[in-house]
Coordinates of C-alpha atoms in Angstrom, one line a residue:
X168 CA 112.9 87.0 117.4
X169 CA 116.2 85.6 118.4
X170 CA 119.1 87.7 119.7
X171 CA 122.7 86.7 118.3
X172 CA 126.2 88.1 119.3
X173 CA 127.6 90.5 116.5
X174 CA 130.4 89.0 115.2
X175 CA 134.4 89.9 115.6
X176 CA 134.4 91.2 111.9
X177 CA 132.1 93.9 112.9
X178 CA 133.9 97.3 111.2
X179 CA 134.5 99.8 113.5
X180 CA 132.9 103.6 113.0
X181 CA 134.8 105.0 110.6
X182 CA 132.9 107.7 108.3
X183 CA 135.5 107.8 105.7
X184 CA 134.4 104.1 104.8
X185 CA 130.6 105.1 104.4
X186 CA 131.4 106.2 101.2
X187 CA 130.2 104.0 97.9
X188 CA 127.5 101.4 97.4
X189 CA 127.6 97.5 98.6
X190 CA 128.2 94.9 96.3
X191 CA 126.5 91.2 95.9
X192 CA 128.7 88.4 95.9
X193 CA 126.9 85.7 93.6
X194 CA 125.1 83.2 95.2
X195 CA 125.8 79.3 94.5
X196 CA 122.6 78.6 92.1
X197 CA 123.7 74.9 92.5
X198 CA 122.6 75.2 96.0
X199 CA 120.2 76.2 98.2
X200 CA 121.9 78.8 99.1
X201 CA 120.6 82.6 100.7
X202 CA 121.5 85.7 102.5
X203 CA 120.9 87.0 105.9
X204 CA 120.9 90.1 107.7
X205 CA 121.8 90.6 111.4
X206 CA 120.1 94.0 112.4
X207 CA 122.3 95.7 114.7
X208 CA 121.3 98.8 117.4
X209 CA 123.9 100.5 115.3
X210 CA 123.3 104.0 113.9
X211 CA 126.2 105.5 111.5
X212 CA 126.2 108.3 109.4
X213 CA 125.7 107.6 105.6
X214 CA 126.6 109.9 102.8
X215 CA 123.9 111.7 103.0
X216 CA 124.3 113.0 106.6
X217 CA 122.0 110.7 107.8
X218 CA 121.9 108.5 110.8
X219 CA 120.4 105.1 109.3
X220 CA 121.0 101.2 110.9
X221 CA 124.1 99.1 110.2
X222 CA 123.3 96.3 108.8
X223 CA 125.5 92.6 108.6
X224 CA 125.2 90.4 106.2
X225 CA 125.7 86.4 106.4
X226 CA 125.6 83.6 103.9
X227 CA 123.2 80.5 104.6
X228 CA 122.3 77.1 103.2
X229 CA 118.9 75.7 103.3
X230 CA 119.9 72.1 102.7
X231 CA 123.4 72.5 105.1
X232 CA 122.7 70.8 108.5
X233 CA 122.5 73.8 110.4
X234 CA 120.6 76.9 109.5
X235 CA 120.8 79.9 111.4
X236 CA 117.5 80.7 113.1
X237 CA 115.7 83.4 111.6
X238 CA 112.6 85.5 111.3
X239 CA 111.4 86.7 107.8
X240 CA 109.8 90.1 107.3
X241 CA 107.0 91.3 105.1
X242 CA 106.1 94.5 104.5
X243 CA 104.8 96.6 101.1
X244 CA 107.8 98.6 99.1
X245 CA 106.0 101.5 98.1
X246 CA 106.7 103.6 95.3
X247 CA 108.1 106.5 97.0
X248 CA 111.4 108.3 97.4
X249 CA 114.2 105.9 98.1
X250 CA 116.0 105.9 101.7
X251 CA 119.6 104.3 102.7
X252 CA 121.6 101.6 104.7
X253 CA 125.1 100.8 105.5
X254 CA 125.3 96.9 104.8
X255 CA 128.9 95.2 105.8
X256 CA 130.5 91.3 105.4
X257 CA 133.1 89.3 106.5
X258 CA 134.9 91.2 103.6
X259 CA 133.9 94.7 103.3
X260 CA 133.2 97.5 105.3
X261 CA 130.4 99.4 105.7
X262 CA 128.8 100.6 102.5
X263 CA 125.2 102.0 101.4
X264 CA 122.5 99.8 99.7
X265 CA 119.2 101.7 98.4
X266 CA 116.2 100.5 100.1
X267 CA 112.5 101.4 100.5
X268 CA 111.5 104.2 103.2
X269 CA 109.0 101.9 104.0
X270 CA 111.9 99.1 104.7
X271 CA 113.7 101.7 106.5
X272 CA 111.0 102.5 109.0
X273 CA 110.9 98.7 109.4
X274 CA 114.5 98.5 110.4
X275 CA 114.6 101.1 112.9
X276 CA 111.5 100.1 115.0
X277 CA 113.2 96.5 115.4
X278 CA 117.0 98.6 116.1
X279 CA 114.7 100.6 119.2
X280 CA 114.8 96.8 120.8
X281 CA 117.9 95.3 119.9
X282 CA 120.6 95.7 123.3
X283 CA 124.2 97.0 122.3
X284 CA 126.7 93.6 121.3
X285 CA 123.8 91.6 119.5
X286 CA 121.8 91.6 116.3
X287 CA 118.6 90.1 115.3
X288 CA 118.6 87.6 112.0
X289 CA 116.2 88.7 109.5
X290 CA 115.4 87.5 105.9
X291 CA 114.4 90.5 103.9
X292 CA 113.9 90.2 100.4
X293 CA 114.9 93.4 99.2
X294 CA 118.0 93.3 101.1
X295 CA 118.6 89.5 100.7
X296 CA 118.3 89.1 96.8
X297 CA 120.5 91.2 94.4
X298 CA 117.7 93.5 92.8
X299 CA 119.9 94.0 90.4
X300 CA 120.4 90.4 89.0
X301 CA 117.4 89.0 87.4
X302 CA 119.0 85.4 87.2
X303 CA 119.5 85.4 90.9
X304 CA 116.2 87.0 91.6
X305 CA 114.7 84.2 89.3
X306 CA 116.7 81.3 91.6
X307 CA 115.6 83.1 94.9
X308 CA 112.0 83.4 94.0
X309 CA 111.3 80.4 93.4
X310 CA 112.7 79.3 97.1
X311 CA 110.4 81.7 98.8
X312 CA 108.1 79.3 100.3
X313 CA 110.7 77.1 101.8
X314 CA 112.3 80.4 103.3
X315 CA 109.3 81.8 104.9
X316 CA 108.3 77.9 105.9
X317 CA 112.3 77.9 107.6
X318 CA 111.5 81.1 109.1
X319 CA 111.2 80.7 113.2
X320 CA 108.8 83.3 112.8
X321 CA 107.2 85.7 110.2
X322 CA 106.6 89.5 110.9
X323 CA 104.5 91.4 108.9
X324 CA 105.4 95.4 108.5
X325 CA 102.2 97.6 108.5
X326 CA 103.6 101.0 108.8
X327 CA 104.1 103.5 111.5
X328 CA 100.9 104.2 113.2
X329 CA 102.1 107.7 112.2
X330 CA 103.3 107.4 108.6
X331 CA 100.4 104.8 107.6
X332 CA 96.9 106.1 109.2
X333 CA 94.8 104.5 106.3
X334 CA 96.0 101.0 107.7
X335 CA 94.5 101.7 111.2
X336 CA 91.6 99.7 110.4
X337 CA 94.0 96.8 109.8
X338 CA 96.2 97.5 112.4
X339 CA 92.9 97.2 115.0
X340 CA 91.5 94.1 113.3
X341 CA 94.8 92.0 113.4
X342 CA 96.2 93.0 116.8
X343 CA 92.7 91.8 118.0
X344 CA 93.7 88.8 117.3
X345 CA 97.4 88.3 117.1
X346 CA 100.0 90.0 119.8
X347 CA 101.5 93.3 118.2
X348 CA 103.7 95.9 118.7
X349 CA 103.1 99.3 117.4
X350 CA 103.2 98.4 113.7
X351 CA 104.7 94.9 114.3
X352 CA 102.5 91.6 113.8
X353 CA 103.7 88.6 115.0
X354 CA 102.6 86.0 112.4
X355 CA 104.0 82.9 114.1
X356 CA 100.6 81.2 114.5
X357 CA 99.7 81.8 111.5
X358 CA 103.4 80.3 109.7
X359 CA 102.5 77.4 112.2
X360 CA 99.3 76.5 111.4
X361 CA 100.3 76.1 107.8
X362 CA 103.4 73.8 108.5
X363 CA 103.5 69.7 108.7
X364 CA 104.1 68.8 112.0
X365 CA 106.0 65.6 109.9
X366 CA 107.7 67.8 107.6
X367 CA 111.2 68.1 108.2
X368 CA 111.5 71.0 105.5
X369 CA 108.1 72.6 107.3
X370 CA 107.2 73.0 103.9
X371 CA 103.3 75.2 103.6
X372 CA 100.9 72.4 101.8
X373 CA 100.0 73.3 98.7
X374 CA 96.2 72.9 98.3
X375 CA 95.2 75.3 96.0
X376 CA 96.0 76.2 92.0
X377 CA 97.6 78.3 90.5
X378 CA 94.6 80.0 89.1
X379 CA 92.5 79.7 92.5
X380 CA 95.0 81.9 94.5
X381 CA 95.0 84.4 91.6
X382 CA 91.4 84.1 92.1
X383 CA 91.7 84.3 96.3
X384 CA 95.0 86.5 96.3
X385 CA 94.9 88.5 93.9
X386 CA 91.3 89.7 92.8
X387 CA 89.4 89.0 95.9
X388 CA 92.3 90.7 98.3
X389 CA 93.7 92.9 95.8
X390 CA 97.2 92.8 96.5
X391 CA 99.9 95.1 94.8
X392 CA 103.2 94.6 93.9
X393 CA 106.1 97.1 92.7
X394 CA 106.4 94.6 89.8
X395 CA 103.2 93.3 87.8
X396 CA 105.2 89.9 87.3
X397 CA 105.8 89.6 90.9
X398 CA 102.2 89.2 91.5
X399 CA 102.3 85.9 89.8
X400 CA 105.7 84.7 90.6
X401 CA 105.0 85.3 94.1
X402 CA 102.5 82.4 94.0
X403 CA 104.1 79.9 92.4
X404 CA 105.6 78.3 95.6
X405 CA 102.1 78.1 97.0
X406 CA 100.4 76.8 94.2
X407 CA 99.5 73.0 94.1
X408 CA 100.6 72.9 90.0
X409 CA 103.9 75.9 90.6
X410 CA 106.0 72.8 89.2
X411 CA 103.9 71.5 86.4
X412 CA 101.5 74.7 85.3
X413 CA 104.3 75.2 82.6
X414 CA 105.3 79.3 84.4
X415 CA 109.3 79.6 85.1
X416 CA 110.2 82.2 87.2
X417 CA 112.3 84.1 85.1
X418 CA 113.3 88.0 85.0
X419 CA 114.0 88.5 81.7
X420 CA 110.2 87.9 80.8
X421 CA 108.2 91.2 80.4
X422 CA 105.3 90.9 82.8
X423 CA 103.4 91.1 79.5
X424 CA 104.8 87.6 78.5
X425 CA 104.3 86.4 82.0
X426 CA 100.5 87.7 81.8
X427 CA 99.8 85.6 78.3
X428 CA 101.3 82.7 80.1
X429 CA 98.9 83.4 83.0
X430 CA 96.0 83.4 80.3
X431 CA 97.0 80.2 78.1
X432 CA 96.9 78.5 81.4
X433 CA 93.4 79.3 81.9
X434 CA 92.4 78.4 78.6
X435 CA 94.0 75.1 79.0
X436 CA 91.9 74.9 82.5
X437 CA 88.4 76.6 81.6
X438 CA 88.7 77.2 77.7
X439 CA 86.7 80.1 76.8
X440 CA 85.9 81.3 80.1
X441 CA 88.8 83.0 80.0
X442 CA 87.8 85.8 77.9
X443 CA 85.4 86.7 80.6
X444 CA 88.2 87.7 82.9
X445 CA 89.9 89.8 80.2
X446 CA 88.3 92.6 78.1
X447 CA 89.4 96.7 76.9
X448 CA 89.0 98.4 80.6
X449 CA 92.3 100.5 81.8
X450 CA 94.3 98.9 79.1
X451 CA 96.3 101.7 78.5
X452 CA 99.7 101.6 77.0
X453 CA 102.8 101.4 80.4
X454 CA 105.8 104.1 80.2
X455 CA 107.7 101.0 78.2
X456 CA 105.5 101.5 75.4
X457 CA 104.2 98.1 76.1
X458 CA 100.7 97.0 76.3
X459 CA 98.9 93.5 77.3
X460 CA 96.4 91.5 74.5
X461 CA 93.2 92.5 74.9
X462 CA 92.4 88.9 75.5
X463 CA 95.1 88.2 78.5
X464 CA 93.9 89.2 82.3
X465 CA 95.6 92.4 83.4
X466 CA 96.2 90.6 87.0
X467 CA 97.2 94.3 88.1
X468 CA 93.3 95.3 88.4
X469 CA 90.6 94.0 90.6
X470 CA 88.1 91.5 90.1
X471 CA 86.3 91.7 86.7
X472 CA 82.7 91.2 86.4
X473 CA 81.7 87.9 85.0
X474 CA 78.4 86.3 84.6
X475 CA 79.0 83.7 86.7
X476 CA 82.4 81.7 87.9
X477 CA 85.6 80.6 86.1
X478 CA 85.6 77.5 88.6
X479 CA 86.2 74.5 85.9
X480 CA 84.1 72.4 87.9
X481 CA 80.7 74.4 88.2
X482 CA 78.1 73.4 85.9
X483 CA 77.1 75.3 82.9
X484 CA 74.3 78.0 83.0
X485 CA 74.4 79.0 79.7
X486 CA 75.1 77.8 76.3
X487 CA 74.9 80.9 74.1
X488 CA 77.6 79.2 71.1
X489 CA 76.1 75.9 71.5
X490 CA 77.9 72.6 72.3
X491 CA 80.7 72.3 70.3
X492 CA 84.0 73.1 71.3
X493 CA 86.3 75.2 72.5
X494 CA 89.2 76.0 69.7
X495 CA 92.4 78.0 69.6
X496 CA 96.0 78.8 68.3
X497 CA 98.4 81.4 69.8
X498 CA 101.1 83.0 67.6
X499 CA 104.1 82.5 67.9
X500 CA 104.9 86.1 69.5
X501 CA 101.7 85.4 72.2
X502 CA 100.4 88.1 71.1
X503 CA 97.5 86.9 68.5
X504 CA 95.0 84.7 69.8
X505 CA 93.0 82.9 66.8
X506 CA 89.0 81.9 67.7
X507 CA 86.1 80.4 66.1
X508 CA 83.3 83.3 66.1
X509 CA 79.8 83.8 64.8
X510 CA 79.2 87.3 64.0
X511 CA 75.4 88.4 65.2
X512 CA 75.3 91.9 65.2
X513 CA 76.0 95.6 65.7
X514 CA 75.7 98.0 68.8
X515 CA 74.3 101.1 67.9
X516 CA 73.0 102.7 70.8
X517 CA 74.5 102.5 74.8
X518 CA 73.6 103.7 78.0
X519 CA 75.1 105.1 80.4
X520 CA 77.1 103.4 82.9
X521 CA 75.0 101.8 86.0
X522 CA 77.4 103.3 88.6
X523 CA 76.8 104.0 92.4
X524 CA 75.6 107.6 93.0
X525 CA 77.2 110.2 94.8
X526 CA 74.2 110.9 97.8
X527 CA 73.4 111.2 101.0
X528 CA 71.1 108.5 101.6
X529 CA 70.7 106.9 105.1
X530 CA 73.3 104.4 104.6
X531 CA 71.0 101.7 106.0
X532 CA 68.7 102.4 102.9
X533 CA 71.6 102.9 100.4
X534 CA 71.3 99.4 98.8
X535 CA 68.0 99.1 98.4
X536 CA 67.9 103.1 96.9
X537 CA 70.7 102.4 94.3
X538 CA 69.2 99.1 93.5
X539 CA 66.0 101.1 92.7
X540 CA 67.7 103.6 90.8
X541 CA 69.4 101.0 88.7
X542 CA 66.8 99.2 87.7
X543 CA 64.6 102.2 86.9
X544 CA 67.3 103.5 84.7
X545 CA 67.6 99.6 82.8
X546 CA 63.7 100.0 82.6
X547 CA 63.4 103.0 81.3
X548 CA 66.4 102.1 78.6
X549 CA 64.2 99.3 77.1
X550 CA 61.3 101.5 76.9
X551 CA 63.2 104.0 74.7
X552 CA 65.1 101.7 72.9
X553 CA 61.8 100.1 71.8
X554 CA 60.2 103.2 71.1
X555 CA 63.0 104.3 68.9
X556 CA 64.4 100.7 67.9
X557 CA 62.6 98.0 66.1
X558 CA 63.8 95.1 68.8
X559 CA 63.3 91.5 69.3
X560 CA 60.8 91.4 72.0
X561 CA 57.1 91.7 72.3
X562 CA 55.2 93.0 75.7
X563 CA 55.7 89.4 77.3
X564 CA 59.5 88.7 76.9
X565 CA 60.6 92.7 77.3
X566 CA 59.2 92.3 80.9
X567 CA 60.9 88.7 81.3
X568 CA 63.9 90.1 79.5
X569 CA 63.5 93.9 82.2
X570 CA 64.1 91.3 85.2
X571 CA 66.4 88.9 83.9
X572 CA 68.6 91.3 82.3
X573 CA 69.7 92.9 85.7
X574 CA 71.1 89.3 87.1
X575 CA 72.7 88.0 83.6
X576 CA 69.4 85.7 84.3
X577 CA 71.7 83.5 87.0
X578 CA 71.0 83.6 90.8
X579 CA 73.4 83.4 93.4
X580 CA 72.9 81.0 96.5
X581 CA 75.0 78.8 99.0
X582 CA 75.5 76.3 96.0
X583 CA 76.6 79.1 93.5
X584 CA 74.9 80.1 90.4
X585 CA 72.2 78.8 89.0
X586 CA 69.6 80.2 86.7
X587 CA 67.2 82.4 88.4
X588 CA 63.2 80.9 88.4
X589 CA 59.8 82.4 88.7
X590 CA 60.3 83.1 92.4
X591 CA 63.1 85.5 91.0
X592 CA 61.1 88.1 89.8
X593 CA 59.4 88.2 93.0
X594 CA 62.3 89.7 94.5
X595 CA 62.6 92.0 91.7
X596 CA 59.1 93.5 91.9
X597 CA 59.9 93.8 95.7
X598 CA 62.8 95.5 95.2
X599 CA 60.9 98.4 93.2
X600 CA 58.3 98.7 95.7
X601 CA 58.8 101.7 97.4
X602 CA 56.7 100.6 100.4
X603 CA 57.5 96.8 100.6
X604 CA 55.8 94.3 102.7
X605 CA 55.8 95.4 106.1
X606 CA 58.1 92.6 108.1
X607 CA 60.5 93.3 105.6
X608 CA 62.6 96.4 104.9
X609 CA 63.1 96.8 100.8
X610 CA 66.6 97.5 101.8
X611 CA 66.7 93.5 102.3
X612 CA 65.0 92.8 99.2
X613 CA 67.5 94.8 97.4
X614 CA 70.2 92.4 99.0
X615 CA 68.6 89.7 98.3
X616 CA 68.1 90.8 94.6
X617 CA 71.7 92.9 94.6
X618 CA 73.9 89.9 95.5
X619 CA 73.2 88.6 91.9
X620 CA 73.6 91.9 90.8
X621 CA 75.5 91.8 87.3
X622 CA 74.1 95.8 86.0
X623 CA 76.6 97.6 88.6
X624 CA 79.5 99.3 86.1
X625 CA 77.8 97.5 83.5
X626 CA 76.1 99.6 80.2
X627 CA 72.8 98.5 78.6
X628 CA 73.0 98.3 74.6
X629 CA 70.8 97.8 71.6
X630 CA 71.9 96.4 68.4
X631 CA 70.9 96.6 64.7
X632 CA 68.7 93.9 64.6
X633 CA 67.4 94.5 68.0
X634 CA 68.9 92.4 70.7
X635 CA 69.6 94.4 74.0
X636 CA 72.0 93.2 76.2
X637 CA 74.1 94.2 79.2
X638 CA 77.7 94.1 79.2
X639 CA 81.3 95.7 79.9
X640 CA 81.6 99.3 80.2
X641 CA 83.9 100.2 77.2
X642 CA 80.9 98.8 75.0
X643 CA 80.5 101.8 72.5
X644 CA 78.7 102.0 69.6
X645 CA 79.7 100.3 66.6
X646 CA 81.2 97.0 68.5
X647 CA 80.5 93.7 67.7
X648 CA 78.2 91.0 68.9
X649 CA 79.5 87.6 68.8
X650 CA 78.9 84.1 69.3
X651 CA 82.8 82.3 70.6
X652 CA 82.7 78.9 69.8
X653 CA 83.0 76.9 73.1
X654 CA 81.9 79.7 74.5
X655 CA 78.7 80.2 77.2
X656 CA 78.2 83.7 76.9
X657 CA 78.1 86.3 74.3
X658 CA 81.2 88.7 73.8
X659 CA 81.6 92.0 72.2
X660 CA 84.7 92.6 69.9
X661 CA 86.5 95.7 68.5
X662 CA 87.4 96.7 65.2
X663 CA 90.3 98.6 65.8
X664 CA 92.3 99.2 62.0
X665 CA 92.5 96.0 60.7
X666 CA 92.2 93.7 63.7
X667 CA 89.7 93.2 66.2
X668 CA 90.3 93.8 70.4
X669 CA 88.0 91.9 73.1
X670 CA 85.6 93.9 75.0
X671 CA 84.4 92.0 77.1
X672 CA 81.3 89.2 77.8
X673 CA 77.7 90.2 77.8
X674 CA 74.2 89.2 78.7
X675 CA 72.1 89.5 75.4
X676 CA 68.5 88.4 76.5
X677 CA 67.2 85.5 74.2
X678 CA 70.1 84.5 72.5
X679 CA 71.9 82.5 76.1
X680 CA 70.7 79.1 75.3
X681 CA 71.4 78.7 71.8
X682 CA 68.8 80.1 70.0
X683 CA 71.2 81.1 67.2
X684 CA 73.1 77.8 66.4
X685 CA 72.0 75.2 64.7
X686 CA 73.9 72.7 62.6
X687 CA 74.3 75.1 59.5
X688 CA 75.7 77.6 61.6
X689 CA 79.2 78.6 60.4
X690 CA 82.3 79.8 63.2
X691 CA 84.8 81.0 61.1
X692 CA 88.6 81.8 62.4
X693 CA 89.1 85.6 63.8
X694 CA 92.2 87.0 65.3
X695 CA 92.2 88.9 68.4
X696 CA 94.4 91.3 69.7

């Protein structure tokens, strides 16, 4: 970080000026313009009696010939109680701005290091964009890249060592392998390593989509944010399509909104294979009343459960609706989305939910037990189900159907899925062994077996006619079994009054490679919810 001289505008102490809150002058939106903060070893009282950092703040211009060195900061807000600054310009004195405790913690590690007479620069977002404008919080956003890739360095915030325990792990793994201090992580290589050397904007390179990093980001890392439309906006400056994928950064969108843009993306990119990454689960309504389409991704939760990968580019494994294709309108609201569907049949009876159990195994046998368990529970569904069922499958294809069913009948490997062969059910009959062969432990079969695992939070159903399949965990009876046209997979739909809601995709043994379509076979429009 890089120490500058306060400047002779500095106000002096003065507690009777501590009194009212700071306010934003607009930014020029037809330039590049931003705000800094100079962190000073200041303490004054605020209106609350406590002792909390002066802060000064300082105009910029990314495309003027000089820019003020700088070092950005990033940190979590948190949703807990709010804490205070004194923030002062050329202009005005020293008045309060609301900021997070989390923030505030931030500021007064770096103040512990600043000498008396000098300031560091920092770029903050909370402190350098108006929270209260969505317009300029809209026109800043979308510059974020090029501020972090302007930044002489970036710090990342992890919490006090003792105000953040659960981030230990982190703290260990990263100050391994970056210099630290206390809960301070210099991310200067890192910023480096992603700048052109050539670049006189040292612009990141944008190598990756939109939808990859929500993939990468997002699901895989599961990263929060205090707003749900943050978590998208946040990666449009990295994304190789931010300019062209047809998203604006813009406030006065609901997340909702932002969400169904996220999803009509996806359908342009992979089609149906987008209803695999939506579905029923936690989609209840927010405070605002509102609540997300049953068939746009709630980007707030982790990973969903898919059969295989939304990757546009991977080859198909299944082909449950046939070859034809893919078909959709939206209304006008984004709200409705209108698909071709075959309806197949009726769930009437669901298991429980294949979940990890609560025990005390030796954790080096965990996997293997729990894989057991799992598919001793799946077994033992069939059984009953065709003891008190009339289903689809004779002793031959229930016991092809018992090991498939487990893996959505695809195998996972360095090349990615693919469908799983005789060798397969080897590892399957392996995994149920309680002995095992001796040079291998069945705790490695079950790894083997478990990576392709699709059963775990999954529920095992039986339908009317007598299809079993395995599917999303808000499957209950009386859902629907469809056939999407364009689709790969199976989905079960809702009727819910007098519109349907997606479920989510399933694995419905015998019916993947389409077995039900033929020519006749009729898709007829259905609106979803």
């Amino acid at each position: 970080m890089y120490l500058y001289s306060l400047p002779e505008w500095i106000p002096e102490p003065d507690a009777s000026v501590n009194q009212g809150r700071y306010t934003y002058k607009p930014l020029d939106q037809g330039r590049r313009q931003i705000r800094l903060i100079q962190l000073t070893s200041e303490l004054r009282a605020a209106s609350n009696g406590e002792t909390v950092p002066l802060l000064l703040m300082h105009d910029a211009f990314l495309d003027g010939e000089v820019v003020p060195r700088y070092a950005a900061l990033s940190y979590t807000w948190g949703t807990g109680p709010k804490a205070t600054v004194l923030v002062a310009d050329a202009i005005t004195p020293a008045l309060e701005v609301s900021i997070s405790t989390n923030l505030l913690d931030a500021l007064c590690h770096f103040a512990r290091f600043i000498s008396p007479k000098q300031g560091v620069i920092l770029w903050i977002d909370q402190l350098c964009i108006n929270q209260d404008d969505r317009l300029e919080k809209s026109h800043q956003v979308r510059m974020m890249t090029d501020i972090f890739a302007r930044a002489e360095e970036t710090n990342v915030w992890l919490g006090s060592r003792a105000g953040a325990p659960s981030h230990e792990g982190m703290k260990k793994y990263i100050q391994h392998y970056h210099h630290a201090v206390e809960g301070i992580t210099n991310m200067d290589k890192i910023i480096s390593e992603l700048r052109s050397d050539d670049s006189a904007s040292r612009a990141p390179p944008r190598t990756q989509s939109l939808m990859n990093l929500i993939h990468d980001v997002l699901w895989f890392s599961r990263t929060k944010a205090t707003r749900p439309e943050d978590l998208v906006y946040s990666l449009m400056g990295m994304a190789s399509d931010g300019d062209t994928c047809g998203i604006e950064v813009d406030y006065d969108k609901h997340y909702t909104e932002v969400f169904g843009n996220v999803a009509l993306l996806y359908m342009k990119t992979i089609g149906a294979r987008t209803l695999a990454v939506s579905g029923q689960r936690n989609r209840n309504r927010d405070p605002d009343g509102c609540r997300l389409p049953s068939w746009v991704p709630d980007l707030r939760l982790s990973m969903p459960s898919m059969i295989y990968t939304t990757d546009p580019a991977a080859p198909k494994v299944f082909s449950a609706a046939g070859n034809r294709s893919f078909e959709y309108t939206v209304g006008e609201k984004s709200e409705i989305l209108s698909v071709r569907t075959s309806f197949v049949d009726r769930v009437i009876e669901v298991s429980k939910s294949f979940e990890w159990a609560n025990t005390e195994w030796d954790a080096a046998c965990v996997p293997g037990l729990q894989c057991q368990a799992w598919l001793t529970d799946f077994a033992n569904f069939v059984d009953a189900a065709a003891d008190r069922h009339s289903t689809r499958y004779n002793d031959s294809t229930r016991q092809e159907m018992v090991w498939r069913s487990p893996i959505a009948d695809r195998f996972s490997d360095e090349h990615g899925f693919r469908r799983a062969g005789p060798g397969v059910k080897d590892l399957y009959i392996a995994t149920l062994r309680p002995d095992g062969p001796p040079s291998v432990s069945r705790a490695n079969y079950a790894f083997v077996y478990q990576n392709s695992m699709f059963l775990e939070d999954q529920v095992a159903f039986v339908t009317e006619t007598g299809y079993i399949g395995i599917g999303h965990p808000d499957i209950v009876e009386g859902n629907e079994l469809h056939l999407v046209q364009g689709s790969d997979t199976p989905f079960i739909l809702r009727m819910t009054d007098d519109h349907h809601q997606l479920v989510g995709e399933t694995y419905v043994h015998g019916i993947m490679d389409g077995e039900l379509v033929d020519d006749n076979t009729e898709f007829e429009w259905l609106e979803i919810h």
